[in-house]
Amino acid sequence: SAVISQKPSRDICQRGTSLTIQCQVDSQVTMMFWYRQQPGQSLTLIATANQGSEATYESGFVIDKFPISRPNLTFSTLTVSNMSPEDSSIYLCSVGPESDNSFGPGTRLLVL
Amino acid sequence: QKEVEQDPGPLSVPEGAIVSLNCTYSNSAFQYFMWYRQYSRKGPELLMYTYSSGNKEDGRFTAQVDKSSKYISLFIRDSQPSDSATYLCAMSSNTGFQKLVFGTGTRLLVSP
């Protein structure tokens, strides 16, 4: 399985600001995904990060709010833009089946 | 109606008990079924996956899928305190486990 790290592990942010979360994988992977895990809710897929092209967003998520970069096969970033308290959540990156659908440890975000 | 339903628990059992965790789903297109274990403040860890109907065993864990009833189960034999975690079911209709749809997770507590 791939080893996935995320930065930061947690943060407290003010509303209206933006936070960029980094995801680093220890091997090259074709597919990377970003999920959100809100308290008491299921893990929800935000988007698929595509290397060399724009991310593919799921219903309810838009690029202006959650811009994603995927500059190479081991790294991706997710930005949470113009944050509001409703964005308080755990954000996780994941990789595809070639690496056992592993997840990173998550980034805990609290927006005040 | 959610696509995947899972009782949030908590489910409390004594050490050595047999644990049964379940999910129901509504989308008949789901073909791939997964169970993840998530310890507190960690990312989900893939435990088992199965394709279509049937059983799969791995050590103390058995995954069971009944597509006719749209019902999946994870059994844990001889449960240990180290099994205390949240167990998430996940499903996909795509080849290669893309676009996973998760249940909310069941919190399991195994007391010594």
PDB file of C-alpha atoms in Angstrom:
ATOM      1  CA  SER A   1       0.000   0.000   0.000  1.00  0.00           C
ATOM      2  CA  ALA A   2       1.060   3.567  -0.647  1.00  0.00           C
ATOM      3  CA  VAL A   3       2.106   5.761   2.258  1.00  0.00           C
ATOM      4  CA  ILE A   4       0.273   9.066   2.138  1.00  0.00           C
ATOM      5  CA  SER A   5       1.055  12.185   4.118  1.00  0.00           C
ATOM      6  CA  GLN A   6      -0.937  15.376   4.427  1.00  0.00           C
ATOM      7  CA  LYS A   7      -0.051  18.867   5.533  1.00  0.00           C
ATOM      8  CA  PRO A   8      -1.192  20.522   7.664  1.00  0.00           C
ATOM      9  CA  SER A   9      -2.597  17.910  10.016  1.00  0.00           C
ATOM     10  CA  ARG A  10      -4.918  20.488  11.518  1.00  0.00           C
ATOM     11  CA  ASP A  11      -5.630  24.193  11.345  1.00  0.00           C
ATOM     12  CA  ILE A  12      -7.919  26.834  12.742  1.00  0.00           C
ATOM     13  CA  CYS A  13      -8.844  29.509  10.236  1.00  0.00           C
ATOM     14  CA  GLN A  14     -10.891  32.670  10.112  1.00  0.00           C
ATOM     15  CA  ARG A  15     -13.927  32.889   7.874  1.00  0.00           C
ATOM     16  CA  GLY A  16     -13.266  34.413   4.491  1.00  0.00           C
ATOM     17  CA  THR A  17      -9.722  33.099   4.263  1.00  0.00           C
ATOM     18  CA  SER A  18      -8.366  30.184   2.206  1.00  0.00           C
ATOM     19  CA  LEU A  19      -6.339  27.129   3.180  1.00  0.00           C
ATOM     20  CA  THR A  20      -4.303  24.874   0.914  1.00  0.00           C
ATOM     21  CA  ILE A  21      -3.916  21.235   1.931  1.00  0.00           C
ATOM     22  CA  GLN A  22      -1.063  19.192   0.527  1.00  0.00           C
ATOM     23  CA  CYS A  23      -1.094  15.461  -0.179  1.00  0.00           C
ATOM     24  CA  GLN A  24       2.145  13.569  -0.849  1.00  0.00           C
ATOM     25  CA  VAL A  25       2.294   9.899  -1.894  1.00  0.00           C
ATOM     26  CA  ASP A  26       5.456   7.810  -1.614  1.00  0.00           C
ATOM     27  CA  SER A  27       4.948   6.235  -5.037  1.00  0.00           C
ATOM     28  CA  GLN A  28       3.553   7.259  -8.389  1.00  0.00           C
ATOM     29  CA  VAL A  29      -0.188   6.736  -8.620  1.00  0.00           C
ATOM     30  CA  THR A  30      -2.609   7.228 -11.457  1.00  0.00           C
ATOM     31  CA  MET A  31      -5.603   8.307  -9.430  1.00  0.00           C
ATOM     32  CA  MET A  32      -5.854  10.669  -6.477  1.00  0.00           C
ATOM     33  CA  PHE A  33      -9.062  11.703  -4.783  1.00  0.00           C
ATOM     34  CA  TRP A  34     -10.137  14.300  -2.242  1.00  0.00           C
ATOM     35  CA  TYR A  35     -12.832  13.498   0.320  1.00  0.00           C
ATOM     36  CA  ARG A  36     -14.576  15.415   3.069  1.00  0.00           C
ATOM     37  CA  GLN A  37     -15.642  13.828   6.346  1.00  0.00           C
ATOM     38  CA  GLN A  38     -18.028  15.969   8.360  1.00  0.00           C
ATOM     39  CA  PRO A  39     -19.054  15.041  11.910  1.00  0.00           C
ATOM     40  CA  GLY A  40     -21.698  12.333  11.877  1.00  0.00           C
ATOM     41  CA  GLN A  41     -21.666  12.157   8.098  1.00  0.00           C
ATOM     42  CA  SER A  42     -20.223   9.731   5.612  1.00  0.00           C
ATOM     43  CA  LEU A  43     -17.030  10.346   3.706  1.00  0.00           C
ATOM     44  CA  THR A  44     -18.021  12.331   0.637  1.00  0.00           C
ATOM     45  CA  LEU A  45     -15.994  12.502  -2.560  1.00  0.00           C
ATOM     46  CA  ILE A  46     -15.178  16.090  -3.520  1.00  0.00           C
ATOM     47  CA  ALA A  47     -13.234  15.486  -6.723  1.00  0.00           C
ATOM     48  CA  THR A  48     -10.827  13.320  -8.643  1.00  0.00           C
ATOM     49  CA  ALA A  49      -7.453  14.981  -9.130  1.00  0.00           C
ATOM     50  CA  ASN A  50      -6.239  14.327 -12.675  1.00  0.00           C
ATOM     51  CA  GLN A  51      -2.586  14.687 -13.544  1.00  0.00           C
ATOM     52  CA  GLY A  52      -2.133  17.124 -16.400  1.00  0.00           C
ATOM     53  CA  SER A  53      -5.764  18.186 -16.631  1.00  0.00           C
ATOM     54  CA  GLU A  54      -8.522  19.801 -14.588  1.00  0.00           C
ATOM     55  CA  ALA A  55      -9.983  17.947 -11.645  1.00  0.00           C
ATOM     56  CA  THR A  56     -13.339  16.214 -12.017  1.00  0.00           C
ATOM     57  CA  TYR A  57     -15.794  17.495  -9.398  1.00  0.00           C
ATOM     58  CA  GLU A  58     -18.733  15.661  -7.880  1.00  0.00           C
ATOM     59  CA  SER A  59     -22.193  17.131  -7.678  1.00  0.00           C
ATOM     60  CA  GLY A  60     -22.331  19.906  -5.110  1.00  0.00           C
ATOM     61  CA  PHE A  61     -18.647  20.806  -5.333  1.00  0.00           C
ATOM     62  CA  VAL A  62     -17.222  23.502  -7.627  1.00  0.00           C
ATOM     63  CA  ILE A  63     -13.772  24.490  -8.742  1.00  0.00           C
ATOM     64  CA  ASP A  64     -14.067  28.062  -7.459  1.00  0.00           C
ATOM     65  CA  LYS A  65     -14.620  26.791  -3.924  1.00  0.00           C
ATOM     66  CA  PHE A  66     -12.253  23.800  -4.006  1.00  0.00           C
ATOM     67  CA  PRO A  67      -9.495  24.379  -6.579  1.00  0.00           C
ATOM     68  CA  ILE A  68      -7.255  21.338  -6.979  1.00  0.00           C
ATOM     69  CA  SER A  69      -3.796  20.956  -8.448  1.00  0.00           C
ATOM     70  CA  ARG A  70      -2.056  17.750  -9.548  1.00  0.00           C
ATOM     71  CA  PRO A  71       1.358  18.717 -10.889  1.00  0.00           C
ATOM     72  CA  ASN A  72       2.760  15.176 -10.930  1.00  0.00           C
ATOM     73  CA  LEU A  73       1.957  11.552 -10.092  1.00  0.00           C
ATOM     74  CA  THR A  74       2.875  11.810  -6.389  1.00  0.00           C
ATOM     75  CA  PHE A  75       1.447  15.152  -5.262  1.00  0.00           C
ATOM     76  CA  SER A  76      -1.829  17.070  -5.132  1.00  0.00           C
ATOM     77  CA  THR A  77      -3.240  20.085  -3.343  1.00  0.00           C
ATOM     78  CA  LEU A  78      -6.784  21.025  -2.362  1.00  0.00           C
ATOM     79  CA  THR A  79      -7.612  24.633  -1.524  1.00  0.00           C
ATOM     80  CA  VAL A  80     -10.673  25.472   0.535  1.00  0.00           C
ATOM     81  CA  SER A  81     -11.517  29.017  -0.549  1.00  0.00           C
ATOM     82  CA  ASN A  82     -13.444  31.812   1.133  1.00  0.00           C
ATOM     83  CA  MET A  83     -14.077  29.588   4.120  1.00  0.00           C
ATOM     84  CA  SER A  84     -17.169  29.621   6.309  1.00  0.00           C
ATOM     85  CA  PRO A  85     -17.866  27.652   9.507  1.00  0.00           C
ATOM     86  CA  GLU A  86     -19.741  25.092   7.374  1.00  0.00           C
ATOM     87  CA  ASP A  87     -16.380  24.111   5.841  1.00  0.00           C
ATOM     88  CA  SER A  88     -15.198  22.819   9.224  1.00  0.00           C
ATOM     89  CA  SER A  89     -14.459  19.201   8.486  1.00  0.00           C
ATOM     90  CA  ILE A  90     -11.762  16.605   7.989  1.00  0.00           C
ATOM     91  CA  TYR A  91     -10.326  16.608   4.477  1.00  0.00           C
ATOM     92  CA  LEU A  92      -8.658  13.420   3.259  1.00  0.00           C
ATOM     93  CA  CYS A  93      -6.794  12.476   0.135  1.00  0.00           C
ATOM     94  CA  SER A  94      -6.892   8.974  -1.225  1.00  0.00           C
ATOM     95  CA  VAL A  95      -5.341   6.953  -4.018  1.00  0.00           C
ATOM     96  CA  GLY A  96      -6.798   4.387  -6.368  1.00  0.00           C
ATOM     97  CA  PRO A  97      -6.894   0.598  -6.333  1.00  0.00           C
ATOM     98  CA  GLU A  98      -3.296   0.231  -7.544  1.00  0.00           C
ATOM     99  CA  SER A  99      -2.375   1.247  -4.010  1.00  0.00           C
ATOM    100  CA  ASP A 100      -5.234  -0.442  -2.154  1.00  0.00           C
ATOM    101  CA  ASN A 101      -7.402   2.673  -2.095  1.00  0.00           C
ATOM    102  CA  SER A 102      -5.299   4.000   0.785  1.00  0.00           C
ATOM    103  CA  PHE A 103      -6.168   7.195   2.607  1.00  0.00           C
ATOM    104  CA  GLY A 104      -4.017   9.876   4.111  1.00  0.00           C
ATOM    105  CA  PRO A 105      -4.361  10.732   7.810  1.00  0.00           C
ATOM    106  CA  GLY A 106      -6.583  13.712   7.091  1.00  0.00           C
ATOM    107  CA  THR A 107      -6.478  17.453   7.739  1.00  0.00           C
ATOM    108  CA  ARG A 108      -8.761  18.688  10.528  1.00  0.00           C
ATOM    109  CA  LEU A 109     -10.056  22.140   9.680  1.00  0.00           C
ATOM    110  CA  LEU A 110     -11.948  24.412  12.044  1.00  0.00           C
ATOM    111  CA  VAL A 111     -13.311  27.654  10.665  1.00  0.00           C
ATOM    112  CA  LEU A 112     -14.285  30.348  13.140  1.00  0.00           C
TER     113      LEU A 112
ATOM    114  CA  GLN B   1     -32.851   8.270   1.071  1.00  0.00           C
ATOM    115  CA  LYS B   2     -29.108   7.756   1.389  1.00  0.00           C
ATOM    116  CA  GLU B   3     -27.501   5.392  -1.089  1.00  0.00           C
ATOM    117  CA  VAL B   4     -25.769   3.543   1.739  1.00  0.00           C
ATOM    118  CA  GLU B   5     -27.213   3.138   5.232  1.00  0.00           C
ATOM    119  CA  GLN B   6     -25.157   2.112   8.241  1.00  0.00           C
ATOM    120  CA  ASP B   7     -26.054   2.130  11.927  1.00  0.00           C
ATOM    121  CA  PRO B   8     -23.700   4.598  13.657  1.00  0.00           C
ATOM    122  CA  GLY B   9     -23.654   2.658  16.935  1.00  0.00           C
ATOM    123  CA  PRO B  10     -21.821   2.632  19.227  1.00  0.00           C
ATOM    124  CA  LEU B  11     -21.770  -1.137  19.393  1.00  0.00           C
ATOM    125  CA  SER B  12     -20.279  -2.351  22.681  1.00  0.00           C
ATOM    126  CA  VAL B  13     -19.158  -5.968  23.086  1.00  0.00           C
ATOM    127  CA  PRO B  14     -16.932  -7.889  25.486  1.00  0.00           C
ATOM    128  CA  GLU B  15     -13.579  -9.216  24.347  1.00  0.00           C
ATOM    129  CA  GLY B  16     -13.912 -12.522  22.504  1.00  0.00           C
ATOM    130  CA  ALA B  17     -17.405 -11.824  21.168  1.00  0.00           C
ATOM    131  CA  ILE B  18     -18.413 -12.233  17.538  1.00  0.00           C
ATOM    132  CA  VAL B  19     -19.236  -8.876  16.030  1.00  0.00           C
ATOM    133  CA  SER B  20     -21.598  -8.312  13.127  1.00  0.00           C
ATOM    134  CA  LEU B  21     -21.495  -5.004  11.263  1.00  0.00           C
ATOM    135  CA  ASN B  22     -23.935  -4.305   8.462  1.00  0.00           C
ATOM    136  CA  CYS B  23     -24.814  -1.937   5.650  1.00  0.00           C
ATOM    137  CA  THR B  24     -27.752  -1.725   3.307  1.00  0.00           C
ATOM    138  CA  TYR B  25     -27.759   0.043  -0.021  1.00  0.00           C
ATOM    139  CA  SER B  26     -30.215   1.125  -2.659  1.00  0.00           C
ATOM    140  CA  ASN B  27     -28.154   1.329  -5.861  1.00  0.00           C
ATOM    141  CA  SER B  28     -28.289  -2.013  -7.656  1.00  0.00           C
ATOM    142  CA  ALA B  29     -25.352  -0.924  -9.849  1.00  0.00           C
ATOM    143  CA  PHE B  30     -22.895  -1.349  -6.984  1.00  0.00           C
ATOM    144  CA  GLN B  31     -20.545  -4.224  -7.760  1.00  0.00           C
ATOM    145  CA  TYR B  32     -17.576  -3.642  -5.461  1.00  0.00           C
ATOM    146  CA  PHE B  33     -17.925  -3.658  -1.708  1.00  0.00           C
ATOM    147  CA  MET B  34     -15.323  -2.600   0.808  1.00  0.00           C
ATOM    148  CA  TRP B  35     -14.852  -2.381   4.537  1.00  0.00           C
ATOM    149  CA  TYR B  36     -12.560   0.196   6.072  1.00  0.00           C
ATOM    150  CA  ARG B  37     -11.420   0.535   9.677  1.00  0.00           C
ATOM    151  CA  GLN B  38     -10.750   4.003  11.029  1.00  0.00           C
ATOM    152  CA  TYR B  39      -9.048   4.599  14.341  1.00  0.00           C
ATOM    153  CA  SER B  40      -9.575   7.918  16.079  1.00  0.00           C
ATOM    154  CA  ARG B  41      -7.731  10.776  14.360  1.00  0.00           C
ATOM    155  CA  LYS B  42      -6.441   8.491  11.595  1.00  0.00           C
ATOM    156  CA  GLY B  43      -7.385   7.951   7.967  1.00  0.00           C
ATOM    157  CA  PRO B  44      -9.505   4.947   6.946  1.00  0.00           C
ATOM    158  CA  GLU B  45      -7.589   1.701   6.363  1.00  0.00           C
ATOM    159  CA  LEU B  46      -8.879  -0.815   3.829  1.00  0.00           C
ATOM    160  CA  LEU B  47      -9.704  -4.113   5.551  1.00  0.00           C
ATOM    161  CA  MET B  48     -11.370  -6.169   2.857  1.00  0.00           C
ATOM    162  CA  TYR B  49     -13.069  -5.898  -0.475  1.00  0.00           C
ATOM    163  CA  THR B  50     -15.359  -8.224  -2.382  1.00  0.00           C
ATOM    164  CA  TYR B  51     -16.760  -8.256  -5.859  1.00  0.00           C
ATOM    165  CA  SER B  52     -20.434  -9.065  -6.408  1.00  0.00           C
ATOM    166  CA  SER B  53     -22.061 -11.584  -4.069  1.00  0.00           C
ATOM    167  CA  GLY B  54     -20.456 -14.124  -1.799  1.00  0.00           C
ATOM    168  CA  ASN B  55     -18.170 -14.436   1.179  1.00  0.00           C
ATOM    169  CA  LYS B  56     -14.535 -13.590   1.716  1.00  0.00           C
ATOM    170  CA  GLU B  57     -12.491 -14.522   4.755  1.00  0.00           C
ATOM    171  CA  ASP B  58      -9.242 -13.013   6.032  1.00  0.00           C
ATOM    172  CA  GLY B  59      -8.108 -14.171   9.428  1.00  0.00           C
ATOM    173  CA  ARG B  60     -10.704 -13.150  12.007  1.00  0.00           C
ATOM    174  CA  PHE B  61     -12.645 -11.098   9.462  1.00  0.00           C
ATOM    175  CA  THR B  62     -15.349 -12.332   7.083  1.00  0.00           C
ATOM    176  CA  ALA B  63     -17.089 -10.105   4.554  1.00  0.00           C
ATOM    177  CA  GLN B  64     -20.420 -11.183   3.163  1.00  0.00           C
ATOM    178  CA  VAL B  65     -22.416  -9.671   0.294  1.00  0.00           C
ATOM    179  CA  ASP B  66     -26.033 -10.441  -0.534  1.00  0.00           C
ATOM    180  CA  LYS B  67     -26.861  -8.471  -3.661  1.00  0.00           C
ATOM    181  CA  SER B  68     -30.413  -9.811  -3.844  1.00  0.00           C
ATOM    182  CA  SER B  69     -31.131  -8.152  -0.489  1.00  0.00           C
ATOM    183  CA  LYS B  70     -28.727  -5.230  -1.051  1.00  0.00           C
ATOM    184  CA  TYR B  71     -27.102  -6.075   2.255  1.00  0.00           C
ATOM    185  CA  ILE B  72     -23.469  -6.486   3.237  1.00  0.00           C
ATOM    186  CA  SER B  73     -21.913  -7.637   6.481  1.00  0.00           C
ATOM    187  CA  LEU B  74     -18.554  -7.769   8.193  1.00  0.00           C
ATOM    188  CA  PHE B  75     -18.061 -10.379  10.903  1.00  0.00           C
ATOM    189  CA  ILE B  76     -15.232 -10.174  13.401  1.00  0.00           C
ATOM    190  CA  ARG B  77     -14.480 -13.337  15.358  1.00  0.00           C
ATOM    191  CA  ASP B  78     -12.732 -13.371  18.736  1.00  0.00           C
ATOM    192  CA  SER B  79     -12.931  -9.576  18.947  1.00  0.00           C
ATOM    193  CA  GLN B  80     -10.063  -7.786  20.673  1.00  0.00           C
ATOM    194  CA  PRO B  81      -9.852  -4.368  22.367  1.00  0.00           C
ATOM    195  CA  SER B  82      -7.570  -3.352  19.487  1.00  0.00           C
ATOM    196  CA  ASP B  83     -10.562  -3.817  17.163  1.00  0.00           C
ATOM    197  CA  SER B  84     -12.204  -0.796  18.797  1.00  0.00           C
ATOM    198  CA  ALA B  85     -12.584   1.656  15.931  1.00  0.00           C
ATOM    199  CA  THR B  86     -15.128   2.974  13.468  1.00  0.00           C
ATOM    200  CA  TYR B  87     -15.927   0.592  10.616  1.00  0.00           C
ATOM    201  CA  LEU B  88     -16.983   2.106   7.314  1.00  0.00           C
ATOM    202  CA  CYS B  89     -18.585   0.266   4.459  1.00  0.00           C
ATOM    203  CA  ALA B  90     -17.979   1.602   0.954  1.00  0.00           C
ATOM    204  CA  MET B  91     -19.261   0.659  -2.456  1.00  0.00           C
ATOM    205  CA  SER B  92     -18.582   1.371  -6.069  1.00  0.00           C
ATOM    206  CA  SER B  93     -20.170   0.596  -9.398  1.00  0.00           C
ATOM    207  CA  ASN B  94     -16.993   1.345 -11.361  1.00  0.00           C
ATOM    208  CA  THR B  95     -14.243  -0.958 -12.389  1.00  0.00           C
ATOM    209  CA  GLY B  96     -11.328  -0.378 -10.057  1.00  0.00           C
ATOM    210  CA  PHE B  97     -13.136   1.011  -7.019  1.00  0.00           C
ATOM    211  CA  GLN B  98     -13.404   4.536  -8.305  1.00  0.00           C
ATOM    212  CA  LYS B  99     -15.955   6.930  -6.830  1.00  0.00           C
ATOM    213  CA  LEU B 100     -16.551   5.159  -3.550  1.00  0.00           C
ATOM    214  CA  VAL B 101     -19.841   5.796  -1.752  1.00  0.00           C
ATOM    215  CA  PHE B 102     -19.453   5.404   2.005  1.00  0.00           C
ATOM    216  CA  GLY B 103     -21.749   4.604   4.893  1.00  0.00           C
ATOM    217  CA  THR B 104     -21.557   6.843   7.947  1.00  0.00           C
ATOM    218  CA  GLY B 105     -19.580   4.238   9.888  1.00  0.00           C
ATOM    219  CA  THR B 106     -20.315   2.105  12.956  1.00  0.00           C
ATOM    220  CA  ARG B 107     -18.329   2.794  16.090  1.00  0.00           C
ATOM    221  CA  LEU B 108     -17.257  -0.469  17.762  1.00  0.00           C
ATOM    222  CA  LEU B 109     -16.089  -0.678  21.357  1.00  0.00           C
ATOM    223  CA  VAL B 110     -14.551  -3.960  22.581  1.00  0.00           C
ATOM    224  CA  SER B 111     -14.068  -4.036  26.314  1.00  0.00           C
ATOM    225  CA  PRO B 112     -11.424  -6.247  27.988  1.00  0.00           C
TER     226      PRO B 112
END
